[in-house]
PDB file of C-alpha atoms in Angstrom:
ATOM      1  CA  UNK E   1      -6.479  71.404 -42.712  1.00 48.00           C
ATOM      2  CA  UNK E   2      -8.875  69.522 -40.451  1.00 47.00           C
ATOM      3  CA  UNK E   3      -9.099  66.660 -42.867  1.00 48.00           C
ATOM      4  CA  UNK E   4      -4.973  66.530 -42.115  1.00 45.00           C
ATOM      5  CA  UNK E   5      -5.092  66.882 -38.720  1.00 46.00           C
ATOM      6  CA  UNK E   6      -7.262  63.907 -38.789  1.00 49.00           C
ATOM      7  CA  UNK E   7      -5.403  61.670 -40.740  1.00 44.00           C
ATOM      8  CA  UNK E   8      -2.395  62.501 -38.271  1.00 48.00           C
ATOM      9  CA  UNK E   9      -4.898  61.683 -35.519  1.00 49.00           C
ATOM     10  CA  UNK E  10      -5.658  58.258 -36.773  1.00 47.00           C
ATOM     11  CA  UNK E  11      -1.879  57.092 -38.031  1.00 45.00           C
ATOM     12  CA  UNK E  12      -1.025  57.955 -33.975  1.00 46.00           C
ATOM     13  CA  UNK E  13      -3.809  55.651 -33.269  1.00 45.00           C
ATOM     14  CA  UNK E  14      -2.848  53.443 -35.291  1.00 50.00           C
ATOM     15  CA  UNK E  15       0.570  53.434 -34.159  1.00 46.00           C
ATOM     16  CA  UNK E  16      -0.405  52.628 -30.700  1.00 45.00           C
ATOM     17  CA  UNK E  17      -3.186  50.110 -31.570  1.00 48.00           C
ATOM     18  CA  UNK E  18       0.552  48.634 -33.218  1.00 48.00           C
ATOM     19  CA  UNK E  19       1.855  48.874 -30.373  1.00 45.00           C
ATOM     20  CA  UNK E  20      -0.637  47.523 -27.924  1.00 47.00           C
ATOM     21  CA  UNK E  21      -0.773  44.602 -30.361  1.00 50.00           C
ATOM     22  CA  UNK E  22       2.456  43.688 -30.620  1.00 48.00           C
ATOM     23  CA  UNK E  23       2.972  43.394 -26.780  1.00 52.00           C
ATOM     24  CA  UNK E  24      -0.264  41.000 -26.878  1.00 53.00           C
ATOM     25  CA  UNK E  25       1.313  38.779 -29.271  1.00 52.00           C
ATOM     26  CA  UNK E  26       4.662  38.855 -27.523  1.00 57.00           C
ATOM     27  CA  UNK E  27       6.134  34.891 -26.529  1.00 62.00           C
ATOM     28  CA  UNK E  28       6.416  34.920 -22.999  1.00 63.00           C
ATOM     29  CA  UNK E  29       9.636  34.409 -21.382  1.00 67.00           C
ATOM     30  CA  UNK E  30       9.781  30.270 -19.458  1.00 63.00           C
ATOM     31  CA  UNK E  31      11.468  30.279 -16.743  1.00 63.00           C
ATOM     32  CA  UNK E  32      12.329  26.243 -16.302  1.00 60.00           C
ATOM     33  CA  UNK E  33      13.076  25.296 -12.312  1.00 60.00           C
ATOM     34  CA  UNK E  34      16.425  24.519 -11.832  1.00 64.00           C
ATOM     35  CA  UNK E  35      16.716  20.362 -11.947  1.00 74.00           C
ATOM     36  CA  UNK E  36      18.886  18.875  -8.521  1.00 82.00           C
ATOM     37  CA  UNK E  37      22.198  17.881  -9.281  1.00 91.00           C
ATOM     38  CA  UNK E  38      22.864  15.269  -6.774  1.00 93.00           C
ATOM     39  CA  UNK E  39      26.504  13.872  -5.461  1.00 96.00           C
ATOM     40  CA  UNK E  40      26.147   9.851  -4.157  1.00 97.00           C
ATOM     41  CA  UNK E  41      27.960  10.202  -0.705  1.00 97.00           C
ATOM     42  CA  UNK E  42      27.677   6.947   0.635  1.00 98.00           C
ATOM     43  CA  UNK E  43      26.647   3.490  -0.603  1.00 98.00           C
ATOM     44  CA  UNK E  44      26.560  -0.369   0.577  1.00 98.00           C
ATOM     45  CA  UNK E  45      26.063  -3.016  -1.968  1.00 98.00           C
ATOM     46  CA  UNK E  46      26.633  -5.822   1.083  1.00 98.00           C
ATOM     47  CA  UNK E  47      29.169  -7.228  -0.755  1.00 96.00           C
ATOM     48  CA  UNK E  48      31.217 -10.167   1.436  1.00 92.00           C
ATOM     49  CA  UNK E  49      29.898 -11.850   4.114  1.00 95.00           C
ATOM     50  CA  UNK E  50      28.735  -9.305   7.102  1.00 97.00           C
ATOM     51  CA  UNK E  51      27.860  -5.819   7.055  1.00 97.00           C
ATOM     52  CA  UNK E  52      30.309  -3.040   7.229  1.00 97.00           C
ATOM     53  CA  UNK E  53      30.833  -2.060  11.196  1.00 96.00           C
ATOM     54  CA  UNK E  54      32.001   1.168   9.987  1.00 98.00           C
ATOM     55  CA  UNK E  55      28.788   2.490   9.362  1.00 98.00           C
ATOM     56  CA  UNK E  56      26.629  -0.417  10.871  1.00 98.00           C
ATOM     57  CA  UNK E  57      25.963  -1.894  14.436  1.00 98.00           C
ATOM     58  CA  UNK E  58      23.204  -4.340  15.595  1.00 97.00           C
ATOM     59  CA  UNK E  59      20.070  -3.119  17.253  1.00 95.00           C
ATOM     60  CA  UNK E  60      20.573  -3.870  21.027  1.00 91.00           C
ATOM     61  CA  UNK E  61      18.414  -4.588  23.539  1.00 82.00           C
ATOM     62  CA  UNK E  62      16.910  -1.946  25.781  1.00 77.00           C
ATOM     63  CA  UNK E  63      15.607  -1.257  29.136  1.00 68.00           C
ATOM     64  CA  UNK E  64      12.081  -0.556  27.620  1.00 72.00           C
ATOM     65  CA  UNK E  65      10.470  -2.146  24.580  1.00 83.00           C
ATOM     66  CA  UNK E  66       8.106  -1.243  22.106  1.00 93.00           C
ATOM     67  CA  UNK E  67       6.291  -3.632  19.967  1.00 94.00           C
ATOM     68  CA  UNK E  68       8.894  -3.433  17.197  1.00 95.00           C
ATOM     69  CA  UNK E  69      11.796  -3.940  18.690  1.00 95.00           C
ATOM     70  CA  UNK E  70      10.459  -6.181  21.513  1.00 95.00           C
ATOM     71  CA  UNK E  71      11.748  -9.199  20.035  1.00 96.00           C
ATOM     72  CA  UNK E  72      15.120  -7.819  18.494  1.00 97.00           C
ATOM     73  CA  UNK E  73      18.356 -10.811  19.040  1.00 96.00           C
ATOM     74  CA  UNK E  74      21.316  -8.567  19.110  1.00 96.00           C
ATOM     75  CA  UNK E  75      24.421  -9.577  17.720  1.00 96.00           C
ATOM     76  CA  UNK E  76      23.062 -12.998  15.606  1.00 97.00           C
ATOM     77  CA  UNK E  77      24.365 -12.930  12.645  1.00 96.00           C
ATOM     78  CA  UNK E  78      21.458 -15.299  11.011  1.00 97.00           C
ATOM     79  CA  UNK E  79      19.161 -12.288  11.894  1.00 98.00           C
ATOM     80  CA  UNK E  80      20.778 -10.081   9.653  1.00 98.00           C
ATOM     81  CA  UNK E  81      23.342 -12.011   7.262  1.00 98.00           C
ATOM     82  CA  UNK E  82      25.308 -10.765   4.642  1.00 98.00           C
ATOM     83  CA  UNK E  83      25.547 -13.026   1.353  1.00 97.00           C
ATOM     84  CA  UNK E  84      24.761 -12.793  -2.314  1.00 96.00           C
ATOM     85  CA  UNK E  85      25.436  -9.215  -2.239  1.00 97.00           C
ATOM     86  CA  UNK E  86      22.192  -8.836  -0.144  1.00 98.00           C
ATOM     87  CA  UNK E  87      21.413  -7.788   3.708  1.00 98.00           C
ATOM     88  CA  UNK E  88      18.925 -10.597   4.841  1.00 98.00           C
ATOM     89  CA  UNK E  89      16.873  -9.408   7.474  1.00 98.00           C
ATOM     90  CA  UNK E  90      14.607 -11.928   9.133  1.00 98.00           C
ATOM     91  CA  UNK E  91      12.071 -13.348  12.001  1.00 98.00           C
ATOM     92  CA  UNK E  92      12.308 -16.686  12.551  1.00 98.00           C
ATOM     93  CA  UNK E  93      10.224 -18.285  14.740  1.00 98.00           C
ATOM     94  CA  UNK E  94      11.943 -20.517  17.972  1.00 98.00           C
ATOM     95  CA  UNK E  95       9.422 -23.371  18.844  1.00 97.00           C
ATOM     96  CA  UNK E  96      11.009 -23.683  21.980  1.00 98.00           C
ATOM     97  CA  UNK E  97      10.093 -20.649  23.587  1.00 97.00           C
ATOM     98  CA  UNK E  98       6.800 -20.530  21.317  1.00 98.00           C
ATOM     99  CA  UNK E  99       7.916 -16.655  20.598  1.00 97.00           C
ATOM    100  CA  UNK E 100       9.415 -14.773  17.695  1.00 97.00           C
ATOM    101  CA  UNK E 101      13.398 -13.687  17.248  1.00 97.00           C
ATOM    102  CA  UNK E 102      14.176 -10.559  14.991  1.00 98.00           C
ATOM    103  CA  UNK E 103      17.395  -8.955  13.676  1.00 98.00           C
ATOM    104  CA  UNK E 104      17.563  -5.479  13.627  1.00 98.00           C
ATOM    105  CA  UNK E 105      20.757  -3.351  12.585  1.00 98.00           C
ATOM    106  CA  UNK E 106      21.273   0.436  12.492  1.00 98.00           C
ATOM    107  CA  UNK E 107      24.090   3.662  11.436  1.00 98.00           C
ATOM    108  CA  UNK E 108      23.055   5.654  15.103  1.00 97.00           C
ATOM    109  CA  UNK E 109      26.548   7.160  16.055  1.00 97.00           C
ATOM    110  CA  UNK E 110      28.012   5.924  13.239  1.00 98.00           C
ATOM    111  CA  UNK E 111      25.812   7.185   9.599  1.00 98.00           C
ATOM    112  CA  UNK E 112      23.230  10.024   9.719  1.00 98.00           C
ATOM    113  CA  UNK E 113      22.239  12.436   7.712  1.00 97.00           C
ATOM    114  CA  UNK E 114      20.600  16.117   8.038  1.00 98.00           C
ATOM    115  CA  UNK E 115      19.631  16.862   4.219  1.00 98.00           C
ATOM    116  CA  UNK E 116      19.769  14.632   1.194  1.00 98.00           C
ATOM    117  CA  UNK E 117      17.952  11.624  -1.118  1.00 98.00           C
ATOM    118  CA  UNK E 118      18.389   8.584   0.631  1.00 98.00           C
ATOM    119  CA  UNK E 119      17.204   4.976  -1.303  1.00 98.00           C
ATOM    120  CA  UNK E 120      16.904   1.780  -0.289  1.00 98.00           C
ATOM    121  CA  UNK E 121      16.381  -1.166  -3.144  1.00 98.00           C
ATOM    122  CA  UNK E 122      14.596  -4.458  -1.431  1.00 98.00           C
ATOM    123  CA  UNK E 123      12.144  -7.294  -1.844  1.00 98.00           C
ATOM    124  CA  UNK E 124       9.929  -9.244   0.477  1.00 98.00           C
ATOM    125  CA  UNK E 125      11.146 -12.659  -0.425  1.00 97.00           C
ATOM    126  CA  UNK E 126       9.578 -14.859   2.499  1.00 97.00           C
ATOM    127  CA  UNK E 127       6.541 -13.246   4.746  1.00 97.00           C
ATOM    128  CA  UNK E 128       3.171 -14.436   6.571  1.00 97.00           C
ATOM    129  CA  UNK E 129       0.688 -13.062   9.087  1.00 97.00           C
ATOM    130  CA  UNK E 130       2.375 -11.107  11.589  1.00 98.00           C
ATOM    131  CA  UNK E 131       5.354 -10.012   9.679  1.00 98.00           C
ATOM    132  CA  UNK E 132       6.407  -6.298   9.600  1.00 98.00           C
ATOM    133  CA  UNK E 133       9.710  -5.170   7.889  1.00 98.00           C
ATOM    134  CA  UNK E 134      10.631  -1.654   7.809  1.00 98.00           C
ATOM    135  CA  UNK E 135      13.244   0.774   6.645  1.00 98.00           C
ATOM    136  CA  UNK E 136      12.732   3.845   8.633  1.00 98.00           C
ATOM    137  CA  UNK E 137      14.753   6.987  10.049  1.00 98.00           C
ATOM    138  CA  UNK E 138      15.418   8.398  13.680  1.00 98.00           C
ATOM    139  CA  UNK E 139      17.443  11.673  15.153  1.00 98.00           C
ATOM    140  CA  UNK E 140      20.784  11.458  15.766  1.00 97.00           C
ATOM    141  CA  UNK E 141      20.566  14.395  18.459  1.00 96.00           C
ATOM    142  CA  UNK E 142      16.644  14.714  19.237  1.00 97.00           C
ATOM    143  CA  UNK E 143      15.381  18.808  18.576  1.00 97.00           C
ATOM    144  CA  UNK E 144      12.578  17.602  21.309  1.00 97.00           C
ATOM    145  CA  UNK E 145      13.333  14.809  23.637  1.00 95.00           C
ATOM    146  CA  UNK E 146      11.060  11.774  23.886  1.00 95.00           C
ATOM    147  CA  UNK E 147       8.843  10.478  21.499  1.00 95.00           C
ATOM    148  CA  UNK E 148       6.772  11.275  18.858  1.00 97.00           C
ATOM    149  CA  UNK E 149       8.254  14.708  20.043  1.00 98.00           C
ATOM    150  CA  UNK E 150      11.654  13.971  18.330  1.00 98.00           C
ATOM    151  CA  UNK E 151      10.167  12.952  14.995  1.00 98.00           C
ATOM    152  CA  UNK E 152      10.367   9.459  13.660  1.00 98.00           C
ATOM    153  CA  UNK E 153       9.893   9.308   9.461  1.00 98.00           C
ATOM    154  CA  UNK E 154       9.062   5.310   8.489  1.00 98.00           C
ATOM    155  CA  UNK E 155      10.309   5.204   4.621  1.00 98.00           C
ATOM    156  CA  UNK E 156       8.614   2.007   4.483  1.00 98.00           C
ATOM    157  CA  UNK E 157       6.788  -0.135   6.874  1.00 98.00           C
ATOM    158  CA  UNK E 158       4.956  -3.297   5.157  1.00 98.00           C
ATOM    159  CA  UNK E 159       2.392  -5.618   7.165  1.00 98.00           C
ATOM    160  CA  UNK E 160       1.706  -9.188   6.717  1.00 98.00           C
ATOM    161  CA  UNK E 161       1.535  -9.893   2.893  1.00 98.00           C
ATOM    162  CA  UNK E 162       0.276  -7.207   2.152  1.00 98.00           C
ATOM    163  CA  UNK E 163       0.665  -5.999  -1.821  1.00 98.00           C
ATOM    164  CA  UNK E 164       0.927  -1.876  -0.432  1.00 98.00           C
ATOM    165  CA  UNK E 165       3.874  -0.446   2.005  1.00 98.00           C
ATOM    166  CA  UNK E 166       3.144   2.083   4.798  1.00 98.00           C
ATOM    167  CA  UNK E 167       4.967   6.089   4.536  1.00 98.00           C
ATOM    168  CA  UNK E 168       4.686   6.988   7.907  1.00 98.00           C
ATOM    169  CA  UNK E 169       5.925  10.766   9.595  1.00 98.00           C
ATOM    170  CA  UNK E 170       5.245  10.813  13.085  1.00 98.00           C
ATOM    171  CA  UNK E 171       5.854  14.618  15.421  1.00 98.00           C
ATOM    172  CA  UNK E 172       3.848  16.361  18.307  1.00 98.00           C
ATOM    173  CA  UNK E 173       1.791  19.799  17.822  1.00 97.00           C
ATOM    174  CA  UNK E 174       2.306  23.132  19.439  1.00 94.00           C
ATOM    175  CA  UNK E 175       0.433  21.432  22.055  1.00 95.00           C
ATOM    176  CA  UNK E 176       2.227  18.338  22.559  1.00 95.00           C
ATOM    177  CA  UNK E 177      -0.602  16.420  20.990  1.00 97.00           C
ATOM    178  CA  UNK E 178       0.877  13.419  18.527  1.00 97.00           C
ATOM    179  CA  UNK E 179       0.765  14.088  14.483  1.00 97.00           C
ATOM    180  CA  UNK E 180       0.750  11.049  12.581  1.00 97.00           C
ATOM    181  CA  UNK E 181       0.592  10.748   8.692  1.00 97.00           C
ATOM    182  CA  UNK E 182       0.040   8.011   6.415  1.00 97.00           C
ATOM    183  CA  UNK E 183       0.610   7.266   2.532  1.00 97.00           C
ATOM    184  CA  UNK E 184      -0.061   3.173   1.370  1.00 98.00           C
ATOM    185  CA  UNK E 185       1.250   3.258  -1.975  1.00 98.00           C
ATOM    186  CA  UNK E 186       1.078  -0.602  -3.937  1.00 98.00           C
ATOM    187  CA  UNK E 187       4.366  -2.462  -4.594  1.00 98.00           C
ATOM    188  CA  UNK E 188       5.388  -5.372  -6.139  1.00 97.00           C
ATOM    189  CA  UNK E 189       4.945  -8.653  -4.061  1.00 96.00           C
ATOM    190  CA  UNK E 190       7.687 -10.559  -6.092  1.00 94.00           C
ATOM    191  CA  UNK E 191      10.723  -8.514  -6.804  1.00 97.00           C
ATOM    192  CA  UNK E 192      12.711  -5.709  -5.514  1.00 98.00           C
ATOM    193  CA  UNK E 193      11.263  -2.647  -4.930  1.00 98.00           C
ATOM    194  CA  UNK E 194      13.457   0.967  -4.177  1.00 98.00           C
ATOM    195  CA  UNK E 195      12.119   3.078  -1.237  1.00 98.00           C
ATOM    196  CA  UNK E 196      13.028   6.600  -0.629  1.00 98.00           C
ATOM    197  CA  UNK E 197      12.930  10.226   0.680  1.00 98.00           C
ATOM    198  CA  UNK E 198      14.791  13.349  -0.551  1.00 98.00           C
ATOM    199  CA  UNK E 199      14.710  15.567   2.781  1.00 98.00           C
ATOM    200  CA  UNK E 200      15.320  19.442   2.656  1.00 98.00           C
ATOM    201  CA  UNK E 201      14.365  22.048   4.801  1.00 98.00           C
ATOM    202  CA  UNK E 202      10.791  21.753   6.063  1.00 98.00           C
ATOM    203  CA  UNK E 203      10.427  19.435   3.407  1.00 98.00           C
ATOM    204  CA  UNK E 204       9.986  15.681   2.758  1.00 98.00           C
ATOM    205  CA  UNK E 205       9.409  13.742  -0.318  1.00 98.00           C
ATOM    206  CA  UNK E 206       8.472  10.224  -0.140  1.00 98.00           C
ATOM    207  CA  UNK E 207       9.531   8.018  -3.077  1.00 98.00           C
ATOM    208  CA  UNK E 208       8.724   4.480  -4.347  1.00 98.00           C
ATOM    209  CA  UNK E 209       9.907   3.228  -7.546  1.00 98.00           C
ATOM    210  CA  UNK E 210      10.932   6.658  -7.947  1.00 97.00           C
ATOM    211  CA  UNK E 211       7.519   8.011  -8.045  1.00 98.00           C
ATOM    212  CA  UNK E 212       7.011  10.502  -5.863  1.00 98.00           C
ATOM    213  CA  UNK E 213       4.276   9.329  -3.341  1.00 98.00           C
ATOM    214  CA  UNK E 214       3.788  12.387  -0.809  1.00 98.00           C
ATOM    215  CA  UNK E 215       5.271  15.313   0.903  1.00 98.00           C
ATOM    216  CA  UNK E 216       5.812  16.299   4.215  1.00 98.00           C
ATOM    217  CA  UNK E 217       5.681  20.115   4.684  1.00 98.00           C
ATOM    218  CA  UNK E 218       5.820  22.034   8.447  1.00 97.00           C
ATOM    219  CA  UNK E 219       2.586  23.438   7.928  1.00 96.00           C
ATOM    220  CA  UNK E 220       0.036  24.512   9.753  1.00 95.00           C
ATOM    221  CA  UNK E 221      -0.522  22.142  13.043  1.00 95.00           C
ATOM    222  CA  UNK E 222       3.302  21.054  12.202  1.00 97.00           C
ATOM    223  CA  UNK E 223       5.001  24.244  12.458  1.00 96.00           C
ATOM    224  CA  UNK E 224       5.514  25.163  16.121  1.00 95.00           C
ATOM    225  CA  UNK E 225       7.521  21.968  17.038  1.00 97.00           C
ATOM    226  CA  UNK E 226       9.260  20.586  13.536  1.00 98.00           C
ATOM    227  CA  UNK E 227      11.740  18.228  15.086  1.00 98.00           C
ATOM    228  CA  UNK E 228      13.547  17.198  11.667  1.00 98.00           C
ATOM    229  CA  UNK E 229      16.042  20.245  11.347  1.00 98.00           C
ATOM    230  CA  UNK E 230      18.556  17.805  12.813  1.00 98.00           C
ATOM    231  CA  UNK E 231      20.720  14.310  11.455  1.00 98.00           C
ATOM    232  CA  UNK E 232      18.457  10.857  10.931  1.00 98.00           C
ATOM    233  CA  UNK E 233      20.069   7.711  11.090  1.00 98.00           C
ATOM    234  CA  UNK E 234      18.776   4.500   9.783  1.00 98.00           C
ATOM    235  CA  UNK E 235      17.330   1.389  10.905  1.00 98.00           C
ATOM    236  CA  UNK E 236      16.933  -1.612   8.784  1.00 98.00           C
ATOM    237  CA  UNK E 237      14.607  -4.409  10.479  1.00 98.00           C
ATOM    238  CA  UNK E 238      12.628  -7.246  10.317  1.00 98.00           C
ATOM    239  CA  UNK E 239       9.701  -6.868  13.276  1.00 98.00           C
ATOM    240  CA  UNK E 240       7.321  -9.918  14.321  1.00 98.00           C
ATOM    241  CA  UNK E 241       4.366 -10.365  16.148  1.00 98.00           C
ATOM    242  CA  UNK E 242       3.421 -13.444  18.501  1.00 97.00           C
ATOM    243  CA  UNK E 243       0.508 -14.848  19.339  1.00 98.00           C
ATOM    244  CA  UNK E 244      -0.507 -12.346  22.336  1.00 97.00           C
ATOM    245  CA  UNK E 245       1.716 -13.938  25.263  1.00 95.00           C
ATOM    246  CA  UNK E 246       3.128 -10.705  25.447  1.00 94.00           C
ATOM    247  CA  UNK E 247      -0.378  -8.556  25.516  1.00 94.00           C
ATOM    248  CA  UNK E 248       1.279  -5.811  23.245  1.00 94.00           C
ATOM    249  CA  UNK E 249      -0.154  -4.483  20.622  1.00 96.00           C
ATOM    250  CA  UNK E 250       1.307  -5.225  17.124  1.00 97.00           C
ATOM    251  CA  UNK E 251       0.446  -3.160  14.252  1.00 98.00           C
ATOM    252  CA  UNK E 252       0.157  -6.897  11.807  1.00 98.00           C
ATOM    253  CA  UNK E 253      -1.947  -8.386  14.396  1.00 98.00           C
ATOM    254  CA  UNK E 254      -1.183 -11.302  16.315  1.00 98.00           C
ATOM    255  CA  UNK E 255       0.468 -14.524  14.196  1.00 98.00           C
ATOM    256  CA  UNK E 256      -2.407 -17.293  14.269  1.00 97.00           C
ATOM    257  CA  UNK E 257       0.008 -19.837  12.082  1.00 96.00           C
ATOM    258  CA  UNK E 258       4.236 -20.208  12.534  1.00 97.00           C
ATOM    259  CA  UNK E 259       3.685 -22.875   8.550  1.00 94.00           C
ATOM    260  CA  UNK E 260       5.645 -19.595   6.947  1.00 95.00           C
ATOM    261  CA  UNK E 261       8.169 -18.992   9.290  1.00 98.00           C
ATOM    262  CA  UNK E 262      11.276 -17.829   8.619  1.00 98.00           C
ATOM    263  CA  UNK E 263       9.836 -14.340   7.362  1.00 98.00           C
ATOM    264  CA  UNK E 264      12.706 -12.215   5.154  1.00 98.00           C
ATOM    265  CA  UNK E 265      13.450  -8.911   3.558  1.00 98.00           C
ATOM    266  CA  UNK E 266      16.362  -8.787   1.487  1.00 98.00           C
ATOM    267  CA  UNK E 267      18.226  -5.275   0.885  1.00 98.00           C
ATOM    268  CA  UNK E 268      20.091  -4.866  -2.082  1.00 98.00           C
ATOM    269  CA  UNK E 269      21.513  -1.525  -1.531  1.00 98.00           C
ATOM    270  CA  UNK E 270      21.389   1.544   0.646  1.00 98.00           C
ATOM    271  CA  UNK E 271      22.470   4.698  -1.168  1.00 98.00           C
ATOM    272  CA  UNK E 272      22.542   8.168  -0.003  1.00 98.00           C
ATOM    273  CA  UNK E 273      23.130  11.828  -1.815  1.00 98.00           C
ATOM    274  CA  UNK E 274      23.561  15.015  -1.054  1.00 96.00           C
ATOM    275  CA  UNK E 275      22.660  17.983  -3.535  1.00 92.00           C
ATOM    276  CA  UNK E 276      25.458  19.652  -5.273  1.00 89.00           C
ATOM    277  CA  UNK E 277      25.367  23.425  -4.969  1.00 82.00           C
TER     278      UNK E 277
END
């Protein structure tokens, strides 16, 4: 009887042993993120022979000035000129004056954007010691006034001739004290190149070439005042140092030869998308 009871023992063992084998062996269950669908909202090829004024306007001039913008010629249309299905930004230096002359044009009031993938395709195709292109967002309606308290997020920013672009997110602490970041990822000197940010809440990803370069979180020392919960517009611009008349401070340096001059960026394309939910 004991031998039975035994044997009944053991197949019960066994059974579990089964069991606890089975759900060892067991294929786990992959749960694959869901991949963004995104919707193209708005796009400008710069087709014909100016730039839309529905969405654009030239950069004007302003009571103050900051190194970028401090040599900005509203309203010339050599500055920024539409042909060849490109936007050609440029600095051109006037030998009368012995200074720089910049275009500048921007969407503020007109394009802007809260969340989304914006991308911008351009190339470099004439540059020199104190050049400085950028592509680069600001808030439509500040969270903070002033600035860096109202955010400022630099998709690209390149210096000189240099073969590497700048990623730049600029904010203020808890404590008012500026936050600056900085990704240099390498480009190519000779063709186009596509720059680019998807931005979602508390969140932005830096693109180039579509590789993803860095993210932005609000973490940490970011938290307290996150200013980008709010529409960016864009500005598209061609910024030029001189030769320190001025005494500002440009990021390039100071241009020590005019030989290269005029300096251009041409944009192919601005596209922007918003995720389909």
């Amino acid at each position: 009887m004991s031998s039975i009871k035994n044997i009944g023992y053991a197949c019960i063992i066994a059974l579990f042993t089964y069991c606890a084998d089975k759900e060892i062996i067991q294929e786990p269950i992959i749960i694959k993120p869901a991949v963004k669908a995104w919707k193209l909202v708005y796009v400008d090829e710069f087709d014909g022979t100016a730039y839309d004024q529905k969405y654009w306007t030239s950069y004007q001039t302003q009571s103050w000035t900051s190194p970028w913008n401090h040599y900005v010629v509203p309203n010339d249309a050599s500055l920024a000129e539409v042909k060849n299905g490109n936007l050609h930004l440029r600095a051109r230096w006037n030998t009368i004056t012995d200074l720089p002359e910049t275009g500048a044009i921007q969407t503020l009031n007109k394009l802007s954007f809260k969340y989304g993938k914006l991308e911008v395709r351009a190339k470099f195709t004439k540059s020199g010691v104190g050049a400085w292109p950028a592509i680069w967002l600001m808030p439509q309606k500040p969270v903070y006034s002033g600035w860096p308290q109202g955010g400022e997020i630099d998709i690209m920013e390149r210096l000189n001739n240099d073969s590497f672009v700048h990623q730049v997110v600029h904010q203020v602490d808890g404590n008012s004290n500026p936050i600056s970041t900085d990704s240099k990822p390498l480009i190519s000197t000779s063709d186009y190149n596509t720059f680019g940010i998807i931005k979602t809440p508390y969140k932005i990803e830096f693109y180039v070439n579509n590789k993803l370069i860095s993210t932005y979180e609000a973490t940490d020392n970011r938290k307290e005042k996150w200013p980008f919960e709010t529409d960016f517009y864009l500005i598209l611009n061609f910024a030029c140092s001189d030769k320190g008349q001025s005494g500002k401070s440009f990021w390039p340096g100071n241009v020590t030869s005019t030989a290269n001059f005029p300096y251009e960026m041409a944009v192919d394309y601005v596209k922007i998308w918003e995720e389909e939910k």
